PDB file of N, CA and C in Angstrom:
ATOM      1  N   MET A   1     -11.265 -10.086  15.821  1.00  0.00           N
ATOM      2  CA  MET A   1      -9.936  -9.974  15.239  1.00  0.00           C
ATOM      3  C   MET A   1      -9.792  -8.578  14.631  1.00  0.00           C
ATOM      4  N   PRO A   2      -8.732  -7.849  14.997  1.00  0.00           N
ATOM      5  CA  PRO A   2      -8.556  -6.498  14.447  1.00  0.00           C
ATOM      6  C   PRO A   2      -8.153  -6.535  12.977  1.00  0.00           C
ATOM      7  N   LYS A   3      -8.533  -5.484  12.287  1.00  0.00           N
ATOM      8  CA  LYS A   3      -8.099  -5.305  10.905  1.00  0.00           C
ATOM      9  C   LYS A   3      -6.624  -4.920  10.911  1.00  0.00           C
ATOM     10  N   ALA A   4      -6.042  -4.863   9.733  1.00  0.00           N
ATOM     11  CA  ALA A   4      -4.652  -4.433   9.593  1.00  0.00           C
ATOM     12  C   ALA A   4      -4.555  -3.497   8.408  1.00  0.00           C
ATOM     13  N   TYR A   5      -3.468  -2.762   8.355  1.00  0.00           N
ATOM     14  CA  TYR A   5      -3.316  -1.711   7.349  1.00  0.00           C
ATOM     15  C   TYR A   5      -1.911  -1.711   6.769  1.00  0.00           C
ATOM     16  N   TRP A   6      -1.856  -1.429   5.476  1.00  0.00           N
ATOM     17  CA  TRP A   6      -0.595  -1.050   4.863  1.00  0.00           C
ATOM     18  C   TRP A   6      -0.592   0.472   4.881  1.00  0.00           C
ATOM     19  N   VAL A   7       0.490   1.057   5.350  1.00  0.00           N
ATOM     20  CA  VAL A   7       0.660   2.508   5.307  1.00  0.00           C
ATOM     21  C   VAL A   7       1.923   2.760   4.501  1.00  0.00           C
ATOM     22  N   ALA A   8       1.762   3.448   3.386  1.00  0.00           N
ATOM     23  CA  ALA A   8       2.895   3.679   2.483  1.00  0.00           C
ATOM     24  C   ALA A   8       3.065   5.165   2.216  1.00  0.00           C
ATOM     25  N   HIS A   9       4.307   5.600   2.193  1.00  0.00           N
ATOM     26  CA  HIS A   9       4.683   6.949   1.773  1.00  0.00           C
ATOM     27  C   HIS A   9       5.643   6.758   0.606  1.00  0.00           C
ATOM     28  N   VAL A  10       5.306   7.328  -0.536  1.00  0.00           N
ATOM     29  CA  VAL A  10       6.013   7.004  -1.771  1.00  0.00           C
ATOM     30  C   VAL A  10       6.272   8.265  -2.594  1.00  0.00           C
ATOM     31  N   ASN A  11       7.426   8.332  -3.211  1.00  0.00           N
ATOM     32  CA  ASN A  11       7.721   9.293  -4.272  1.00  0.00           C
ATOM     33  C   ASN A  11       7.763   8.501  -5.573  1.00  0.00           C
ATOM     34  N   VAL A  12       7.035   8.958  -6.563  1.00  0.00           N
ATOM     35  CA  VAL A  12       6.941   8.277  -7.851  1.00  0.00           C
ATOM     36  C   VAL A  12       7.663   9.109  -8.902  1.00  0.00           C
ATOM     37  N   SER A  13       8.619   8.496  -9.595  1.00  0.00           N
ATOM     38  CA  SER A  13       9.383   9.230 -10.611  1.00  0.00           C
ATOM     39  C   SER A  13       8.778   9.116 -12.009  1.00  0.00           C
ATOM     40  N   ASP A  14       7.903   8.131 -12.229  1.00  0.00           N
ATOM     41  CA  ASP A  14       7.278   7.942 -13.537  1.00  0.00           C
ATOM     42  C   ASP A  14       5.793   7.616 -13.333  1.00  0.00           C
ATOM     43  N   PRO A  15       4.951   8.650 -13.252  1.00  0.00           N
ATOM     44  CA  PRO A  15       3.525   8.424 -12.985  1.00  0.00           C
ATOM     45  C   PRO A  15       2.830   7.534 -14.026  1.00  0.00           C
ATOM     46  N   GLU A  16       3.265   7.606 -15.271  1.00  0.00           N
ATOM     47  CA  GLU A  16       2.652   6.771 -16.311  1.00  0.00           C
ATOM     48  C   GLU A  16       2.944   5.289 -16.053  1.00  0.00           C
ATOM     49  N   ALA A  17       4.165   4.958 -15.723  1.00  0.00           N
ATOM     50  CA  ALA A  17       4.524   3.576 -15.410  1.00  0.00           C
ATOM     51  C   ALA A  17       3.859   3.123 -14.110  1.00  0.00           C
ATOM     52  N   TYR A  18       3.649   4.051 -13.183  1.00  0.00           N
ATOM     53  CA  TYR A  18       2.998   3.722 -11.909  1.00  0.00           C
ATOM     54  C   TYR A  18       1.574   3.227 -12.135  1.00  0.00           C
ATOM     55  N   GLU A  19       0.943   3.685 -13.194  1.00  0.00           N
ATOM     56  CA  GLU A  19      -0.401   3.200 -13.529  1.00  0.00           C
ATOM     57  C   GLU A  19      -0.381   1.699 -13.838  1.00  0.00           C
ATOM     58  N   HIS A  20       0.709   1.198 -14.399  1.00  0.00           N
ATOM     59  CA  HIS A  20       0.843  -0.241 -14.661  1.00  0.00           C
ATOM     60  C   HIS A  20       0.937  -1.015 -13.339  1.00  0.00           C
ATOM     61  N   TYR A  21       1.635  -0.444 -12.369  1.00  0.00           N
ATOM     62  CA  TYR A  21       1.700  -1.055 -11.036  1.00  0.00           C
ATOM     63  C   TYR A  21       0.304  -1.114 -10.421  1.00  0.00           C
ATOM     64  N   LYS A  22      -0.443  -0.021 -10.510  1.00  0.00           N
ATOM     65  CA  LYS A  22      -1.787   0.012  -9.942  1.00  0.00           C
ATOM     66  C   LYS A  22      -2.687  -1.033 -10.598  1.00  0.00           C
ATOM     67  N   ALA A  23      -2.561  -1.215 -11.888  1.00  0.00           N
ATOM     68  CA  ALA A  23      -3.359  -2.235 -12.576  1.00  0.00           C
ATOM     69  C   ALA A  23      -2.940  -3.635 -12.131  1.00  0.00           C
ATOM     70  N   ALA A  24      -1.650  -3.843 -11.940  1.00  0.00           N
ATOM     71  CA  ALA A  24      -1.150  -5.168 -11.559  1.00  0.00           C
ATOM     72  C   ALA A  24      -1.466  -5.526 -10.117  1.00  0.00           C
ATOM     73  N   ASN A  25      -1.620  -4.532  -9.242  1.00  0.00           N
ATOM     74  CA  ASN A  25      -1.898  -4.869  -7.846  1.00  0.00           C
ATOM     75  C   ASN A  25      -3.380  -5.107  -7.575  1.00  0.00           C
ATOM     76  N   ALA A  26      -4.245  -4.825  -8.521  1.00  0.00           N
ATOM     77  CA  ALA A  26      -5.690  -4.975  -8.318  1.00  0.00           C
ATOM     78  C   ALA A  26      -6.084  -6.416  -7.989  1.00  0.00           C
ATOM     79  N   ALA A  27      -5.524  -7.387  -8.672  1.00  0.00           N
ATOM     80  CA  ALA A  27      -5.896  -8.792  -8.434  1.00  0.00           C
ATOM     81  C   ALA A  27      -5.476  -9.274  -7.043  1.00  0.00           C
ATOM     82  N   PRO A  28      -4.216  -9.086  -6.629  1.00  0.00           N
ATOM     83  CA  PRO A  28      -3.888  -9.543  -5.277  1.00  0.00           C
ATOM     84  C   PRO A  28      -4.662  -8.778  -4.198  1.00  0.00           C
ATOM     85  N   PHE A  29      -4.912  -7.507  -4.401  1.00  0.00           N
ATOM     86  CA  PHE A  29      -5.685  -6.766  -3.406  1.00  0.00           C
ATOM     87  C   PHE A  29      -7.098  -7.329  -3.294  1.00  0.00           C
ATOM     88  N   ALA A  30      -7.698  -7.679  -4.405  1.00  0.00           N
ATOM     89  CA  ALA A  30      -9.043  -8.278  -4.369  1.00  0.00           C
ATOM     90  C   ALA A  30      -9.005  -9.635  -3.672  1.00  0.00           C
ATOM     91  N   THR A  31      -7.998 -10.426  -3.972  1.00  0.00           N
ATOM     92  CA  THR A  31      -7.871 -11.760  -3.377  1.00  0.00           C
ATOM     93  C   THR A  31      -7.788 -11.696  -1.856  1.00  0.00           C
ATOM     94  N   TYR A  32      -7.076 -10.699  -1.321  1.00  0.00           N
ATOM     95  CA  TYR A  32      -6.838 -10.630   0.115  1.00  0.00           C
ATOM     96  C   TYR A  32      -7.756  -9.636   0.840  1.00  0.00           C
ATOM     97  N   GLY A  33      -8.803  -9.181   0.156  1.00  0.00           N
ATOM     98  CA  GLY A  33      -9.804  -8.343   0.808  1.00  0.00           C
ATOM     99  C   GLY A  33      -9.369  -6.928   1.121  1.00  0.00           C
ATOM    100  N   ALA A  34      -8.460  -6.373   0.329  1.00  0.00           N
ATOM    101  CA  ALA A  34      -7.955  -5.020   0.567  1.00  0.00           C
ATOM    102  C   ALA A  34      -8.999  -3.973   0.188  1.00  0.00           C
ATOM    103  N   ARG A  35      -8.972  -2.876   0.944  1.00  0.00           N
ATOM    104  CA  ARG A  35      -9.849  -1.737   0.664  1.00  0.00           C
ATOM    105  C   ARG A  35      -9.044  -0.464   0.883  1.00  0.00           C
ATOM    106  N   PHE A  36      -9.000   0.392  -0.151  1.00  0.00           N
ATOM    107  CA  PHE A  36      -8.255   1.636  -0.030  1.00  0.00           C
ATOM    108  C   PHE A  36      -8.981   2.603   0.903  1.00  0.00           C
ATOM    109  N   ILE A  37      -8.246   3.136   1.859  1.00  0.00           N
ATOM    110  CA  ILE A  37      -8.736   4.176   2.756  1.00  0.00           C
ATOM    111  C   ILE A  37      -8.216   5.530   2.270  1.00  0.00           C
ATOM    112  N   VAL A  38      -6.943   5.558   1.891  1.00  0.00           N
ATOM    113  CA  VAL A  38      -6.292   6.750   1.331  1.00  0.00           C
ATOM    114  C   VAL A  38      -5.527   6.278   0.106  1.00  0.00           C
ATOM    115  N   ARG A  39      -5.670   7.023  -0.987  1.00  0.00           N
ATOM    116  CA  ARG A  39      -4.959   6.620  -2.206  1.00  0.00           C
ATOM    117  C   ARG A  39      -4.392   7.849  -2.919  1.00  0.00           C
ATOM    118  N   GLY A  40      -3.379   8.447  -2.295  1.00  0.00           N
ATOM    119  CA  GLY A  40      -2.653   9.531  -2.947  1.00  0.00           C
ATOM    120  C   GLY A  40      -3.375  10.862  -2.984  1.00  0.00           C
ATOM    121  N   GLY A  41      -4.310  11.106  -2.092  1.00  0.00           N
ATOM    122  CA  GLY A  41      -5.026  12.379  -2.073  1.00  0.00           C
ATOM    123  C   GLY A  41      -4.155  13.528  -1.587  1.00  0.00           C
ATOM    124  N   ALA A  42      -4.754  14.711  -1.565  1.00  0.00           N
ATOM    125  CA  ALA A  42      -4.048  15.896  -1.071  1.00  0.00           C
ATOM    126  C   ALA A  42      -3.607  15.647   0.363  1.00  0.00           C
ATOM    127  N   GLN A  43      -2.428  16.138   0.689  1.00  0.00           N
ATOM    128  CA  GLN A  43      -1.918  15.967   2.046  1.00  0.00           C
ATOM    129  C   GLN A  43      -1.167  17.209   2.474  1.00  0.00           C
ATOM    130  N   GLU A  44      -1.085  17.383   3.769  1.00  0.00           N
ATOM    131  CA  GLU A  44      -0.378  18.503   4.361  1.00  0.00           C
ATOM    132  C   GLU A  44       0.463  17.972   5.511  1.00  0.00           C
ATOM    133  N   VAL A  45       1.759  18.081   5.384  1.00  0.00           N
ATOM    134  CA  VAL A  45       2.663  17.606   6.426  1.00  0.00           C
ATOM    135  C   VAL A  45       2.724  18.667   7.515  1.00  0.00           C
ATOM    136  N   ARG A  46       2.357  18.289   8.724  1.00  0.00           N
ATOM    137  CA  ARG A  46       2.373  19.215   9.860  1.00  0.00           C
ATOM    138  C   ARG A  46       3.586  19.006  10.755  1.00  0.00           C
ATOM    139  N   GLU A  47       4.110  17.803  10.801  1.00  0.00           N
ATOM    140  CA  GLU A  47       5.279  17.511  11.621  1.00  0.00           C
ATOM    141  C   GLU A  47       6.148  16.505  10.885  1.00  0.00           C
ATOM    142  N   GLY A  48       7.440  16.636  11.025  1.00  0.00           N
ATOM    143  CA  GLY A  48       8.348  15.685  10.398  1.00  0.00           C
ATOM    144  C   GLY A  48       8.384  15.850   8.892  1.00  0.00           C
ATOM    145  N   ALA A  49       8.619  14.735   8.219  1.00  0.00           N
ATOM    146  CA  ALA A  49       8.738  14.740   6.763  1.00  0.00           C
ATOM    147  C   ALA A  49       7.944  13.571   6.198  1.00  0.00           C
ATOM    148  N   SER A  50       7.543  13.692   4.971  1.00  0.00           N
ATOM    149  CA  SER A  50       6.844  12.610   4.293  1.00  0.00           C
ATOM    150  C   SER A  50       7.236  12.636   2.827  1.00  0.00           C
ATOM    151  N   LYS A  51       6.753  11.678   2.115  1.00  0.00           N
ATOM    152  CA  LYS A  51       6.964  11.640   0.674  1.00  0.00           C
ATOM    153  C   LYS A  51       5.722  12.224  -0.001  1.00  0.00           C
ATOM    154  N   SER A  52       5.731  12.341  -1.299  1.00  0.00           N
ATOM    155  CA  SER A  52       4.668  13.059  -2.008  1.00  0.00           C
ATOM    156  C   SER A  52       3.341  12.307  -2.071  1.00  0.00           C
ATOM    157  N   ARG A  53       3.352  11.009  -1.872  1.00  0.00           N
ATOM    158  CA  ARG A  53       2.131  10.210  -2.010  1.00  0.00           C
ATOM    159  C   ARG A  53       1.961   9.339  -0.770  1.00  0.00           C
ATOM    160  N   THR A  54       0.764   9.349  -0.189  1.00  0.00           N
ATOM    161  CA  THR A  54       0.444   8.504   0.950  1.00  0.00           C
ATOM    162  C   THR A  54      -0.690   7.567   0.559  1.00  0.00           C
ATOM    163  N   VAL A  55      -0.534   6.301   0.931  1.00  0.00           N
ATOM    164  CA  VAL A  55      -1.558   5.288   0.652  1.00  0.00           C
ATOM    165  C   VAL A  55      -1.799   4.503   1.931  1.00  0.00           C
ATOM    166  N   VAL A  56      -3.077   4.310   2.268  1.00  0.00           N
ATOM    167  CA  VAL A  56      -3.464   3.474   3.402  1.00  0.00           C
ATOM    168  C   VAL A  56      -4.462   2.454   2.872  1.00  0.00           C
ATOM    169  N   ILE A  57      -4.143   1.170   3.085  1.00  0.00           N
ATOM    170  CA  ILE A  57      -4.989   0.083   2.593  1.00  0.00           C
ATOM    171  C   ILE A  57      -5.397  -0.776   3.779  1.00  0.00           C
ATOM    172  N   GLU A  58      -6.688  -1.016   3.901  1.00  0.00           N
ATOM    173  CA  GLU A  58      -7.224  -1.825   4.991  1.00  0.00           C
ATOM    174  C   GLU A  58      -7.371  -3.279   4.544  1.00  0.00           C
ATOM    175  N   PHE A  59      -7.007  -4.193   5.436  1.00  0.00           N
ATOM    176  CA  PHE A  59      -7.161  -5.631   5.218  1.00  0.00           C
ATOM    177  C   PHE A  59      -7.990  -6.210   6.358  1.00  0.00           C
ATOM    178  N   PRO A  60      -8.653  -7.321   6.126  1.00  0.00           N
ATOM    179  CA  PRO A  60      -9.495  -7.898   7.180  1.00  0.00           C
ATOM    180  C   PRO A  60      -8.719  -8.408   8.387  1.00  0.00           C
ATOM    181  N   SER A  61      -7.418  -8.665   8.236  1.00  0.00           N
ATOM    182  CA  SER A  61      -6.610  -9.178   9.348  1.00  0.00           C
ATOM    183  C   SER A  61      -5.135  -8.919   9.060  1.00  0.00           C
ATOM    184  N   LEU A  62      -4.336  -9.046  10.109  1.00  0.00           N
ATOM    185  CA  LEU A  62      -2.887  -8.927   9.943  1.00  0.00           C
ATOM    186  C   LEU A  62      -2.366 -10.026   9.030  1.00  0.00           C
ATOM    187  N   GLN A  63      -2.892 -11.224   9.179  1.00  0.00           N
ATOM    188  CA  GLN A  63      -2.455 -12.340   8.337  1.00  0.00           C
ATOM    189  C   GLN A  63      -2.741 -12.066   6.863  1.00  0.00           C
ATOM    190  N   ALA A  64      -3.930 -11.527   6.554  1.00  0.00           N
ATOM    191  CA  ALA A  64      -4.276 -11.210   5.163  1.00  0.00           C
ATOM    192  C   ALA A  64      -3.336 -10.148   4.602  1.00  0.00           C
ATOM    193  N   ALA A  65      -3.009  -9.135   5.413  1.00  0.00           N
ATOM    194  CA  ALA A  65      -2.097  -8.073   4.968  1.00  0.00           C
ATOM    195  C   ALA A  65      -0.713  -8.638   4.667  1.00  0.00           C
ATOM    196  N   GLN A  66      -0.233  -9.508   5.546  1.00  0.00           N
ATOM    197  CA  GLN A  66       1.082 -10.123   5.347  1.00  0.00           C
ATOM    198  C   GLN A  66       1.071 -11.068   4.153  1.00  0.00           C
ATOM    199  N   ASP A  67       0.022 -11.876   4.050  1.00  0.00           N
ATOM    200  CA  ASP A  67      -0.065 -12.832   2.942  1.00  0.00           C
ATOM    201  C   ASP A  67      -0.136 -12.119   1.600  1.00  0.00           C
ATOM    202  N   CYS A  68      -0.860 -11.009   1.545  1.00  0.00           N
ATOM    203  CA  CYS A  68      -0.937 -10.249   0.297  1.00  0.00           C
ATOM    204  C   CYS A  68       0.448  -9.770  -0.105  1.00  0.00           C
ATOM    205  N   TYR A  69       1.166  -9.149   0.825  1.00  0.00           N
ATOM    206  CA  TYR A  69       2.501  -8.633   0.513  1.00  0.00           C
ATOM    207  C   TYR A  69       3.420  -9.749   0.027  1.00  0.00           C
ATOM    208  N   ASN A  70       3.340 -10.896   0.667  1.00  0.00           N
ATOM    209  CA  ASN A  70       4.229 -12.010   0.335  1.00  0.00           C
ATOM    210  C   ASN A  70       3.798 -12.814  -0.882  1.00  0.00           C
ATOM    211  N   SER A  71       2.611 -12.561  -1.398  1.00  0.00           N
ATOM    212  CA  SER A  71       2.098 -13.356  -2.519  1.00  0.00           C
ATOM    213  C   SER A  71       2.920 -13.112  -3.785  1.00  0.00           C
ATOM    214  N   ALA A  72       2.980 -14.130  -4.614  1.00  0.00           N
ATOM    215  CA  ALA A  72       3.685 -14.009  -5.897  1.00  0.00           C
ATOM    216  C   ALA A  72       3.052 -12.925  -6.760  1.00  0.00           C
ATOM    217  N   GLU A  73       1.725 -12.800  -6.682  1.00  0.00           N
ATOM    218  CA  GLU A  73       1.020 -11.799  -7.498  1.00  0.00           C
ATOM    219  C   GLU A  73       1.411 -10.380  -7.087  1.00  0.00           C
ATOM    220  N   TYR A  74       1.462 -10.131  -5.782  1.00  0.00           N
ATOM    221  CA  TYR A  74       1.845  -8.781  -5.358  1.00  0.00           C
ATOM    222  C   TYR A  74       3.326  -8.532  -5.636  1.00  0.00           C
ATOM    223  N   GLN A  75       4.163  -9.515  -5.434  1.00  0.00           N
ATOM    224  CA  GLN A  75       5.584  -9.331  -5.700  1.00  0.00           C
ATOM    225  C   GLN A  75       5.827  -9.020  -7.173  1.00  0.00           C
ATOM    226  N   ALA A  76       5.013  -9.583  -8.071  1.00  0.00           N
ATOM    227  CA  ALA A  76       5.126  -9.248  -9.497  1.00  0.00           C
ATOM    228  C   ALA A  76       4.741  -7.787  -9.729  1.00  0.00           C
ATOM    229  N   ALA A  77       3.690  -7.315  -9.044  1.00  0.00           N
ATOM    230  CA  ALA A  77       3.301  -5.905  -9.154  1.00  0.00           C
ATOM    231  C   ALA A  77       4.397  -5.008  -8.576  1.00  0.00           C
ATOM    232  N   LYS A  78       4.937  -5.396  -7.447  1.00  0.00           N
ATOM    233  CA  LYS A  78       6.005  -4.633  -6.794  1.00  0.00           C
ATOM    234  C   LYS A  78       7.222  -4.489  -7.708  1.00  0.00           C
ATOM    235  N   ALA A  79       7.504  -5.513  -8.488  1.00  0.00           N
ATOM    236  CA  ALA A  79       8.635  -5.462  -9.427  1.00  0.00           C
ATOM    237  C   ALA A  79       8.432  -4.357 -10.469  1.00  0.00           C
ATOM    238  N   ILE A  80       7.186  -4.040 -10.783  1.00  0.00           N
ATOM    239  CA  ILE A  80       6.889  -2.925 -11.693  1.00  0.00           C
ATOM    240  C   ILE A  80       7.139  -1.599 -10.982  1.00  0.00           C
ATOM    241  N   ARG A  81       6.762  -1.530  -9.709  1.00  0.00           N
ATOM    242  CA  ARG A  81       6.864  -0.291  -8.935  1.00  0.00           C
ATOM    243  C   ARG A  81       8.297   0.054  -8.544  1.00  0.00           C
ATOM    244  N   ASP A  82       9.072  -0.931  -8.181  1.00  0.00           N
ATOM    245  CA  ASP A  82      10.395  -0.680  -7.611  1.00  0.00           C
ATOM    246  C   ASP A  82      11.290   0.252  -8.434  1.00  0.00           C
ATOM    247  N   PRO A  83      11.403   0.087  -9.752  1.00  0.00           N
ATOM    248  CA  PRO A  83      12.337   0.959 -10.484  1.00  0.00           C
ATOM    249  C   PRO A  83      11.841   2.402 -10.659  1.00  0.00           C
ATOM    250  N   ILE A  84      10.565   2.656 -10.396  1.00  0.00           N
ATOM    251  CA  ILE A  84      10.020   3.987 -10.681  1.00  0.00           C
ATOM    252  C   ILE A  84       9.514   4.699  -9.419  1.00  0.00           C
ATOM    253  N   SER A  85       9.872   4.160  -8.251  1.00  0.00           N
ATOM    254  CA  SER A  85       9.441   4.817  -7.020  1.00  0.00           C
ATOM    255  C   SER A  85      10.393   4.469  -5.887  1.00  0.00           C
ATOM    256  N   GLU A  86      10.311   5.274  -4.841  1.00  0.00           N
ATOM    257  CA  GLU A  86      11.028   4.943  -3.613  1.00  0.00           C
ATOM    258  C   GLU A  86      10.104   5.334  -2.474  1.00  0.00           C
ATOM    259  N   GLY A  87      10.101   4.492  -1.456  1.00  0.00           N
ATOM    260  CA  GLY A  87       9.173   4.787  -0.374  1.00  0.00           C
ATOM    261  C   GLY A  87       9.356   3.898   0.832  1.00  0.00           C
ATOM    262  N   ASP A  88       8.411   4.059   1.731  1.00  0.00           N
ATOM    263  CA  ASP A  88       8.358   3.288   2.962  1.00  0.00           C
ATOM    264  C   ASP A  88       6.993   2.625   3.026  1.00  0.00           C
ATOM    265  N   LEU A  89       6.954   1.379   3.437  1.00  0.00           N
ATOM    266  CA  LEU A  89       5.696   0.670   3.607  1.00  0.00           C
ATOM    267  C   LEU A  89       5.744  -0.075   4.921  1.00  0.00           C
ATOM    268  N   LEU A  90       4.686   0.094   5.695  1.00  0.00           N
ATOM    269  CA  LEU A  90       4.620  -0.622   6.948  1.00  0.00           C
ATOM    270  C   LEU A  90       3.282  -1.319   7.036  1.00  0.00           C
ATOM    271  N   ILE A  91       3.282  -2.512   7.615  1.00  0.00           N
ATOM    272  CA  ILE A  91       2.060  -3.255   7.867  1.00  0.00           C
ATOM    273  C   ILE A  91       1.816  -3.158   9.349  1.00  0.00           C
ATOM    274  N   VAL A  92       0.642  -2.672   9.722  1.00  0.00           N
ATOM    275  CA  VAL A  92       0.340  -2.450  11.138  1.00  0.00           C
ATOM    276  C   VAL A  92      -1.039  -3.008  11.473  1.00  0.00           C
ATOM    277  N   GLU A  93      -1.106  -3.650  12.621  1.00  0.00           N
ATOM    278  CA  GLU A  93      -2.380  -4.173  13.095  1.00  0.00           C
ATOM    279  C   GLU A  93      -3.202  -3.030  13.671  1.00  0.00           C
ATOM    280  N   GLY A  94      -4.491  -3.029  13.352  1.00  0.00           N
ATOM    281  CA  GLY A  94      -5.386  -2.004  13.850  1.00  0.00           C
ATOM    282  C   GLY A  94      -5.746  -2.217  15.314  1.00  0.00           C
ATOM    283  N   TYR A  95      -6.417  -1.249  15.851  1.00  0.00           N
ATOM    284  CA  TYR A  95      -6.855  -1.277  17.254  1.00  0.00           C
ATOM    285  C   TYR A  95      -8.287  -1.784  17.282  1.00  0.00           C
ATOM    286  N   ASP A  96      -8.524  -2.820  18.048  1.00  0.00           N
ATOM    287  CA  ASP A  96      -9.845  -3.411  18.154  1.00  0.00           C
ATOM    288  C   ASP A  96     -10.414  -3.073  19.526  1.00  0.00           C
ATOM    289  N   ALA A  97     -11.220  -2.024  19.552  1.00  0.00           N
ATOM    290  CA  ALA A  97     -11.757  -1.541  20.840  1.00  0.00           C
ATOM    291  C   ALA A  97     -12.797  -2.460  21.417  1.00  0.00           C
TER     292      ALA A  97
END
């Protein structure tokens, strides 16, 4: 079964409040087996456009990635993030060679 990933591009308007979102998302991420691959590191846009922060989170399966996003715990964390950021998030199934 292939892994799955959340790929997010985000602009954060209140970095201090964003820390509360990060603390709140820790429990649902642990529950659904999430592992950060990229978490807001330095980036260089070579083509197109992006937002200031990129995050890639690996999940053991597409179902786990979807269930995490839909969980009440993650939605509570998202409610903290929504007023202080804008972005794009996509859930994508990985390639299983």
